Amino acid sequence: MFGMGTIINCLSILAGGVVGHFTGKLFHEEQQDALTKVCGVSVLFIAIAGAMEGMLTIESGALVSGKSMLVVLCLALGTVIGELIGIEKGFENFGEWLKQKTGNSGDKGFVNAFVTASFTVCIGAMAIVGAIQDGILGDYTTLAVKSFLDFIIVAVMTSSMGKGAVFSAIPVFLLQGSVTLLARLISPIMTDLAISYLSLIGAILIFCVGINLVWGKQVRVANMLPAVVLAVVAAYLPW
Protein backbone atom coordinates (compact mmCIF):
# COMPACT_ATOMS: atom_id res chain seq x y z
CA MET A 1 0.00 0.00 0.00
CA PHE A 2 1.29 3.44 -0.99
CA GLY A 3 2.39 5.48 2.02
CA MET A 4 2.15 2.57 4.44
CA GLY A 5 5.45 3.55 6.09
CA THR A 6 4.18 6.96 7.12
CA ILE A 7 0.90 5.48 8.38
CA ILE A 8 2.79 2.94 10.52
CA ASN A 9 5.08 5.69 11.80
CA CYS A 10 2.16 7.93 12.84
CA LEU A 11 0.37 5.02 14.53
CA SER A 12 3.53 4.15 16.45
CA ILE A 13 3.78 7.74 17.69
CA LEU A 14 0.15 7.69 18.81
CA ALA A 15 0.73 4.37 20.57
CA GLY A 16 3.85 5.73 22.25
CA GLY A 17 1.85 8.75 23.39
CA VAL A 18 -0.85 6.55 24.94
CA VAL A 19 1.72 4.43 26.77
CA GLY A 20 3.61 7.52 27.93
CA HIS A 21 0.43 9.24 29.11
CA PHE A 22 -0.54 6.41 31.44
CA THR A 23 2.96 5.59 32.68
CA GLY A 24 3.65 9.28 33.30
CA LYS A 25 0.93 9.33 35.95
CA LEU A 26 3.02 6.92 37.99
CA PHE A 27 5.81 9.51 38.47
CA HIS A 28 5.97 12.54 40.74
CA GLU A 29 6.99 15.95 39.31
CA GLU A 30 10.62 15.53 40.41
CA GLN A 31 10.79 12.12 38.76
CA GLN A 32 9.27 13.45 35.55
CA ASP A 33 11.87 16.24 35.50
CA ALA A 34 14.63 13.69 35.98
CA LEU A 35 13.21 11.57 33.16
CA THR A 36 13.14 14.61 30.86
CA LYS A 37 16.82 15.30 31.54
CA VAL A 38 17.73 11.64 31.03
CA CYS A 39 15.88 11.72 27.71
CA GLY A 40 17.85 14.87 26.83
CA VAL A 41 21.17 13.25 27.66
CA SER A 42 20.24 10.25 25.50
CA VAL A 43 19.33 12.54 22.60
CA LEU A 44 22.64 14.39 23.02
CA PHE A 45 24.72 11.22 22.72
CA ILE A 46 22.67 9.89 19.79
CA ALA A 47 23.22 13.21 18.02
CA ILE A 48 26.95 13.28 18.86
CA ALA A 49 27.35 9.80 17.39
CA GLY A 50 25.60 10.87 14.19
CA ALA A 51 27.59 14.08 13.86
CA MET A 52 30.94 12.40 14.50
CA GLU A 53 30.12 9.73 11.93
CA GLY A 54 29.72 12.50 9.38
CA MET A 55 32.74 14.58 10.39
CA LEU A 56 35.39 12.00 11.28
CA THR A 57 37.29 9.79 8.85
CA ILE A 58 40.35 7.56 9.07
CA GLU A 59 43.22 8.57 6.81
CA SER A 60 46.56 6.76 6.89
CA GLY A 61 45.63 5.18 10.20
CA ALA A 62 44.83 8.54 11.83
CA LEU A 63 41.47 9.97 12.85
CA VAL A 64 40.82 13.16 10.85
CA SER A 65 37.95 15.62 11.21
CA GLY A 66 36.40 17.46 8.30
CA LYS A 67 33.34 19.28 6.95
CA SER A 68 33.77 22.08 9.50
CA MET A 69 33.14 24.74 6.88
CA LEU A 70 30.02 22.91 5.72
CA VAL A 71 28.66 22.85 9.27
CA VAL A 72 29.41 26.51 9.98
CA LEU A 73 28.00 27.84 6.71
CA CYS A 74 24.85 25.69 6.68
CA LEU A 75 24.01 26.43 10.30
CA ALA A 76 24.81 30.14 10.10
CA LEU A 77 22.99 30.81 6.84
CA GLY A 78 20.15 28.45 7.72
CA THR A 79 19.60 30.15 11.08
CA VAL A 80 19.57 33.61 9.50
CA ILE A 81 16.92 32.45 7.02
CA GLY A 82 14.90 30.77 9.75
CA GLU A 83 15.06 33.81 12.02
CA LEU A 84 13.90 36.10 9.21
CA ILE A 85 11.02 33.78 8.32
CA GLY A 86 10.11 33.13 11.97
CA ILE A 87 9.76 29.34 11.72
CA GLU A 88 9.94 28.83 15.50
CA LYS A 89 7.10 31.26 16.06
CA GLY A 90 5.05 29.46 13.44
CA PHE A 91 5.55 26.13 15.21
CA GLU A 92 4.61 27.67 18.54
CA ASN A 93 1.49 29.30 17.09
CA PHE A 94 0.44 25.98 15.60
CA GLY A 95 1.11 24.32 18.96
CA GLU A 96 -1.02 26.94 20.71
CA TRP A 97 -3.81 26.36 18.19
CA LEU A 98 -3.61 22.60 18.78
CA LYS A 99 -3.66 23.15 22.54
CA GLN A 100 -6.89 25.12 22.30
CA LYS A 101 -8.59 22.85 19.76
CA THR A 102 -7.77 19.66 21.68
CA GLY A 103 -9.01 20.96 25.01
CA ASN A 104 -5.57 21.23 26.60
CA SER A 105 -5.59 24.97 27.25
CA GLY A 106 -4.61 24.35 30.89
CA ASP A 107 -1.49 22.37 29.97
CA LYS A 108 1.39 24.86 30.26
CA GLY A 109 3.93 22.42 28.83
CA PHE A 110 1.84 21.37 25.81
CA VAL A 111 3.53 23.56 23.20
CA ASN A 112 7.05 22.79 24.40
CA ALA A 113 6.33 19.05 24.38
CA PHE A 114 4.83 19.27 20.88
CA VAL A 115 7.69 21.30 19.40
CA THR A 116 10.46 19.27 21.07
CA ALA A 117 9.02 15.89 20.12
CA SER A 118 8.31 17.07 16.57
CA PHE A 119 11.92 18.04 15.95
CA THR A 120 13.23 14.83 17.49
CA VAL A 121 11.15 12.51 15.30
CA CYS A 122 11.10 14.60 12.10
CA ILE A 123 14.72 15.65 11.63
CA GLY A 124 17.02 13.05 10.13
CA ALA A 125 17.90 11.06 7.06
CA MET A 126 15.69 8.08 8.00
CA ALA A 127 12.56 10.19 7.52
CA ILE A 128 13.60 11.41 4.05
CA VAL A 129 15.24 8.24 2.72
CA GLY A 130 12.54 5.99 4.16
CA ALA A 131 9.76 8.10 2.63
CA ILE A 132 11.49 8.05 -0.79
CA GLN A 133 11.86 4.25 -0.65
CA ASP A 134 8.20 3.96 0.31
CA GLY A 135 7.09 6.23 -2.53
CA ILE A 136 9.15 4.64 -5.31
CA LEU A 137 9.55 1.01 -4.29
CA GLY A 138 6.73 0.53 -1.81
CA ASP A 139 9.43 -0.52 0.66
CA TYR A 140 8.64 0.84 4.12
CA THR A 141 11.33 -1.13 5.98
CA THR A 142 13.32 1.98 6.93
CA LEU A 143 10.23 3.78 8.20
CA ALA A 144 9.20 0.65 10.13
CA VAL A 145 12.52 0.73 11.99
CA LYS A 146 12.09 4.48 12.58
CA SER A 147 8.58 3.79 13.88
CA PHE A 148 9.94 1.55 16.62
CA LEU A 149 12.46 4.21 17.66
CA ASP A 150 9.82 6.95 17.58
CA PHE A 151 7.49 4.84 19.72
CA ILE A 152 10.10 4.73 22.49
CA ILE A 153 11.04 8.42 22.11
CA VAL A 154 7.45 9.68 22.20
CA ALA A 155 6.51 7.35 25.07
CA VAL A 156 9.35 8.75 27.20
CA MET A 157 8.68 12.36 26.20
CA THR A 158 4.94 12.06 26.84
CA SER A 159 5.49 10.55 30.27
CA SER A 160 7.93 13.30 31.25
CA MET A 161 6.78 16.38 29.26
CA GLY A 162 3.08 15.86 28.66
CA LYS A 163 0.57 14.86 26.01
CA GLY A 164 1.71 17.55 23.57
CA ALA A 165 4.43 15.13 22.42
CA VAL A 166 1.91 12.78 20.84
CA PHE A 167 0.82 15.47 18.37
CA SER A 168 4.26 15.22 16.74
CA ALA A 169 2.46 12.65 14.57
CA ILE A 170 1.03 15.60 12.60
CA PRO A 171 4.33 17.05 11.27
CA VAL A 172 5.59 13.50 10.69
CA PHE A 173 2.53 12.77 8.57
CA LEU A 174 2.89 16.03 6.63
CA LEU A 175 6.66 15.75 6.07
CA GLN A 176 6.99 12.07 5.25
CA GLY A 177 3.70 11.99 3.38
CA SER A 178 4.81 14.87 1.17
CA VAL A 179 8.20 13.26 0.48
CA THR A 180 6.48 9.97 -0.38
CA LEU A 181 4.15 11.72 -2.83
CA LEU A 182 7.04 13.63 -4.43
CA ALA A 183 9.50 10.72 -4.20
CA ARG A 184 10.14 10.39 -7.93
CA LEU A 185 11.03 14.08 -8.15
CA ILE A 186 13.17 14.12 -5.00
CA SER A 187 15.00 10.82 -5.50
CA PRO A 188 17.52 12.04 -8.15
CA ILE A 189 18.44 14.97 -5.89
CA MET A 190 19.14 12.82 -2.83
CA THR A 191 22.53 11.41 -3.81
CA ASP A 192 24.70 9.57 -1.30
CA LEU A 193 26.64 12.79 -0.64
CA ALA A 194 23.44 14.80 -0.16
CA ILE A 195 22.12 12.22 2.31
CA SER A 196 25.45 12.27 4.13
CA TYR A 197 25.36 16.06 4.49
CA LEU A 198 21.70 16.01 5.53
CA SER A 199 22.45 13.39 8.18
CA LEU A 200 25.33 15.46 9.58
CA ILE A 201 23.37 18.72 9.87
CA GLY A 202 20.29 16.85 11.09
CA ALA A 203 22.34 15.25 13.87
CA ILE A 204 23.56 18.67 15.00
CA LEU A 205 19.99 20.00 15.12
CA ILE A 206 18.97 16.98 17.20
CA PHE A 207 21.90 17.78 19.50
CA CYS A 208 20.34 21.22 20.01
CA VAL A 209 17.06 19.53 20.92
CA GLY A 210 18.97 17.60 23.59
CA ILE A 211 20.41 20.86 24.94
CA ASN A 212 16.90 22.25 25.33
CA LEU A 213 15.75 19.12 27.15
CA VAL A 214 18.61 19.18 29.65
CA TRP A 215 19.05 22.92 30.26
CA GLY A 216 15.67 24.34 29.30
CA LYS A 217 15.00 26.16 26.05
CA GLN A 218 18.34 27.63 25.02
CA VAL A 219 18.25 27.24 21.22
CA ARG A 220 15.48 28.05 18.73
CA VAL A 221 15.90 24.82 16.79
CA ALA A 222 13.03 25.46 14.37
CA ASN A 223 14.77 28.56 13.07
CA MET A 224 17.75 26.36 12.19
CA LEU A 225 15.71 24.02 9.95
CA PRO A 226 16.70 25.74 6.63
CA ALA A 227 20.23 24.43 7.35
CA VAL A 228 18.99 20.95 6.39
CA VAL A 229 17.92 22.18 2.95
CA LEU A 230 21.22 24.05 2.54
CA ALA A 231 23.08 20.84 3.39
CA VAL A 232 21.47 19.12 0.39
CA VAL A 233 22.27 22.12 -1.82
CA ALA A 234 25.88 22.05 -0.58
CA ALA A 235 26.29 18.53 -1.99
CA TYR A 236 26.20 20.07 -5.48
CA LEU A 237 28.73 22.82 -4.84
CA PRO A 238 32.45 22.51 -5.57
CA TRP A 239 34.41 22.44 -2.32
Coordinates of C-alpha atoms in Angstrom, one line a residue:
M1 CA 0.0 0.0 0.0
F2 CA 1.3 3.4 -1.0
G3 CA 2.4 5.5 2.0
M4 CA 2.2 2.6 4.4
G5 CA 5.5 3.5 6.1
T6 CA 4.2 7.0 7.1
I7 CA 0.9 5.5 8.4
I8 CA 2.8 2.9 10.5
N9 CA 5.1 5.7 11.8
C10 CA 2.2 7.9 12.8
L11 CA 0.4 5.0 14.5
S12 CA 3.5 4.2 16.5
I13 CA 3.8 7.7 17.7
L14 CA 0.2 7.7 18.8
A15 CA 0.7 4.4 20.6
G16 CA 3.8 5.7 22.3
G17 CA 1.8 8.8 23.4
V18 CA -0.8 6.6 24.9
V19 CA 1.7 4.4 26.8
G20 CA 3.6 7.5 27.9
H21 CA 0.4 9.2 29.1
F22 CA -0.5 6.4 31.4
T23 CA 3.0 5.6 32.7
G24 CA 3.6 9.3 33.3
K25 CA 0.9 9.3 35.9
L26 CA 3.0 6.9 38.0
F27 CA 5.8 9.5 38.5
H28 CA 6.0 12.5 40.7
E29 CA 7.0 15.9 39.3
E30 CA 10.6 15.5 40.4
Q31 CA 10.8 12.1 38.8
Q32 CA 9.3 13.5 35.5
D33 CA 11.9 16.2 35.5
A34 CA 14.6 13.7 36.0
L35 CA 13.2 11.6 33.2
T36 CA 13.1 14.6 30.9
K37 CA 16.8 15.3 31.5
V38 CA 17.7 11.6 31.0
C39 CA 15.9 11.7 27.7
G40 CA 17.8 14.9 26.8
V41 CA 21.2 13.3 27.7
S42 CA 20.2 10.2 25.5
V43 CA 19.3 12.5 22.6
L44 CA 22.6 14.4 23.0
F45 CA 24.7 11.2 22.7
I46 CA 22.7 9.9 19.8
A47 CA 23.2 13.2 18.0
I48 CA 26.9 13.3 18.9
A49 CA 27.4 9.8 17.4
G50 CA 25.6 10.9 14.2
A51 CA 27.6 14.1 13.9
M52 CA 30.9 12.4 14.5
E53 CA 30.1 9.7 11.9
G54 CA 29.7 12.5 9.4
M55 CA 32.7 14.6 10.4
L56 CA 35.4 12.0 11.3
T57 CA 37.3 9.8 8.8
I58 CA 40.3 7.6 9.1
E59 CA 43.2 8.6 6.8
S60 CA 46.6 6.8 6.9
G61 CA 45.6 5.2 10.2
A62 CA 44.8 8.5 11.8
L63 CA 41.5 10.0 12.8
V64 CA 40.8 13.2 10.9
S65 CA 37.9 15.6 11.2
G66 CA 36.4 17.5 8.3
K67 CA 33.3 19.3 7.0
S68 CA 33.8 22.1 9.5
M69 CA 33.1 24.7 6.9
L70 CA 30.0 22.9 5.7
V71 CA 28.7 22.8 9.3
V72 CA 29.4 26.5 10.0
L73 CA 28.0 27.8 6.7
C74 CA 24.9 25.7 6.7
L75 CA 24.0 26.4 10.3
A76 CA 24.8 30.1 10.1
L77 CA 23.0 30.8 6.8
G78 CA 20.1 28.4 7.7
T79 CA 19.6 30.1 11.1
V80 CA 19.6 33.6 9.5
I81 CA 16.9 32.5 7.0
G82 CA 14.9 30.8 9.8
E83 CA 15.1 33.8 12.0
L84 CA 13.9 36.1 9.2
I85 CA 11.0 33.8 8.3
G86 CA 10.1 33.1 12.0
I87 CA 9.8 29.3 11.7
E88 CA 9.9 28.8 15.5
K89 CA 7.1 31.3 16.1
G90 CA 5.1 29.5 13.4
F91 CA 5.5 26.1 15.2
E92 CA 4.6 27.7 18.5
N93 CA 1.5 29.3 17.1
F94 CA 0.4 26.0 15.6
G95 CA 1.1 24.3 19.0
E96 CA -1.0 26.9 20.7
W97 CA -3.8 26.4 18.2
L98 CA -3.6 22.6 18.8
K99 CA -3.7 23.1 22.5
Q100 CA -6.9 25.1 22.3
K101 CA -8.6 22.9 19.8
T102 CA -7.8 19.7 21.7
G103 CA -9.0 21.0 25.0
N104 CA -5.6 21.2 26.6
S105 CA -5.6 25.0 27.3
G106 CA -4.6 24.4 30.9
D107 CA -1.5 22.4 30.0
K108 CA 1.4 24.9 30.3
G109 CA 3.9 22.4 28.8
F110 CA 1.8 21.4 25.8
V111 CA 3.5 23.6 23.2
N112 CA 7.1 22.8 24.4
A113 CA 6.3 19.1 24.4
F114 CA 4.8 19.3 20.9
V115 CA 7.7 21.3 19.4
T116 CA 10.5 19.3 21.1
A117 CA 9.0 15.9 20.1
S118 CA 8.3 17.1 16.6
F119 CA 11.9 18.0 16.0
T120 CA 13.2 14.8 17.5
V121 CA 11.2 12.5 15.3
C122 CA 11.1 14.6 12.1
I123 CA 14.7 15.6 11.6
G124 CA 17.0 13.1 10.1
A125 CA 17.9 11.1 7.1
M126 CA 15.7 8.1 8.0
A127 CA 12.6 10.2 7.5
I128 CA 13.6 11.4 4.1
V129 CA 15.2 8.2 2.7
G130 CA 12.5 6.0 4.2
A131 CA 9.8 8.1 2.6
I132 CA 11.5 8.0 -0.8
Q133 CA 11.9 4.3 -0.6
D134 CA 8.2 4.0 0.3
G135 CA 7.1 6.2 -2.5
I136 CA 9.1 4.6 -5.3
L137 CA 9.5 1.0 -4.3
G138 CA 6.7 0.5 -1.8
D139 CA 9.4 -0.5 0.7
Y140 CA 8.6 0.8 4.1
T141 CA 11.3 -1.1 6.0
T142 CA 13.3 2.0 6.9
L143 CA 10.2 3.8 8.2
A144 CA 9.2 0.7 10.1
V145 CA 12.5 0.7 12.0
K146 CA 12.1 4.5 12.6
S147 CA 8.6 3.8 13.9
F148 CA 9.9 1.6 16.6
L149 CA 12.5 4.2 17.7
D150 CA 9.8 7.0 17.6
F151 CA 7.5 4.8 19.7
I152 CA 10.1 4.7 22.5
I153 CA 11.0 8.4 22.1
V154 CA 7.5 9.7 22.2
A155 CA 6.5 7.4 25.1
V156 CA 9.3 8.7 27.2
M157 CA 8.7 12.4 26.2
T158 CA 4.9 12.1 26.8
S159 CA 5.5 10.6 30.3
S160 CA 7.9 13.3 31.3
M161 CA 6.8 16.4 29.3
G162 CA 3.1 15.9 28.7
K163 CA 0.6 14.9 26.0
G164 CA 1.7 17.6 23.6
A165 CA 4.4 15.1 22.4
V166 CA 1.9 12.8 20.8
F167 CA 0.8 15.5 18.4
S168 CA 4.3 15.2 16.7
A169 CA 2.5 12.7 14.6
I170 CA 1.0 15.6 12.6
P171 CA 4.3 17.1 11.3
V172 CA 5.6 13.5 10.7
F173 CA 2.5 12.8 8.6
L174 CA 2.9 16.0 6.6
L175 CA 6.7 15.8 6.1
Q176 CA 7.0 12.1 5.3
G177 CA 3.7 12.0 3.4
S178 CA 4.8 14.9 1.2
V179 CA 8.2 13.3 0.5
T180 CA 6.5 10.0 -0.4
L181 CA 4.1 11.7 -2.8
L182 CA 7.0 13.6 -4.4
A183 CA 9.5 10.7 -4.2
R184 CA 10.1 10.4 -7.9
L185 CA 11.0 14.1 -8.1
I186 CA 13.2 14.1 -5.0
S187 CA 15.0 10.8 -5.5
P188 CA 17.5 12.0 -8.2
I189 CA 18.4 15.0 -5.9
M190 CA 19.1 12.8 -2.8
T191 CA 22.5 11.4 -3.8
D192 CA 24.7 9.6 -1.3
L193 CA 26.6 12.8 -0.6
A194 CA 23.4 14.8 -0.2
I195 CA 22.1 12.2 2.3
S196 CA 25.4 12.3 4.1
Y197 CA 25.4 16.1 4.5
L198 CA 21.7 16.0 5.5
S199 CA 22.5 13.4 8.2
L200 CA 25.3 15.5 9.6
I201 CA 23.4 18.7 9.9
G202 CA 20.3 16.9 11.1
A203 CA 22.3 15.2 13.9
I204 CA 23.6 18.7 15.0
L205 CA 20.0 20.0 15.1
I206 CA 19.0 17.0 17.2
F207 CA 21.9 17.8 19.5
C208 CA 20.3 21.2 20.0
V209 CA 17.1 19.5 20.9
G210 CA 19.0 17.6 23.6
I211 CA 20.4 20.9 24.9
N212 CA 16.9 22.2 25.3
L213 CA 15.7 19.1 27.1
V214 CA 18.6 19.2 29.7
W215 CA 19.0 22.9 30.3
G216 CA 15.7 24.3 29.3
K217 CA 15.0 26.2 26.0
Q218 CA 18.3 27.6 25.0
V219 CA 18.2 27.2 21.2
R220 CA 15.5 28.1 18.7
V221 CA 15.9 24.8 16.8
A222 CA 13.0 25.5 14.4
N223 CA 14.8 28.6 13.1
M224 CA 17.8 26.4 12.2
L225 CA 15.7 24.0 9.9
P226 CA 16.7 25.7 6.6
A227 CA 20.2 24.4 7.3
V228 CA 19.0 20.9 6.4
V229 CA 17.9 22.2 3.0
L230 CA 21.2 24.1 2.5
A231 CA 23.1 20.8 3.4
V232 CA 21.5 19.1 0.4
V233 CA 22.3 22.1 -1.8
A234 CA 25.9 22.1 -0.6
A235 CA 26.3 18.5 -2.0
Y236 CA 26.2 20.1 -5.5
L237 CA 28.7 22.8 -4.8
P238 CA 32.4 22.5 -5.6
W239 CA 34.4 22.4 -2.3

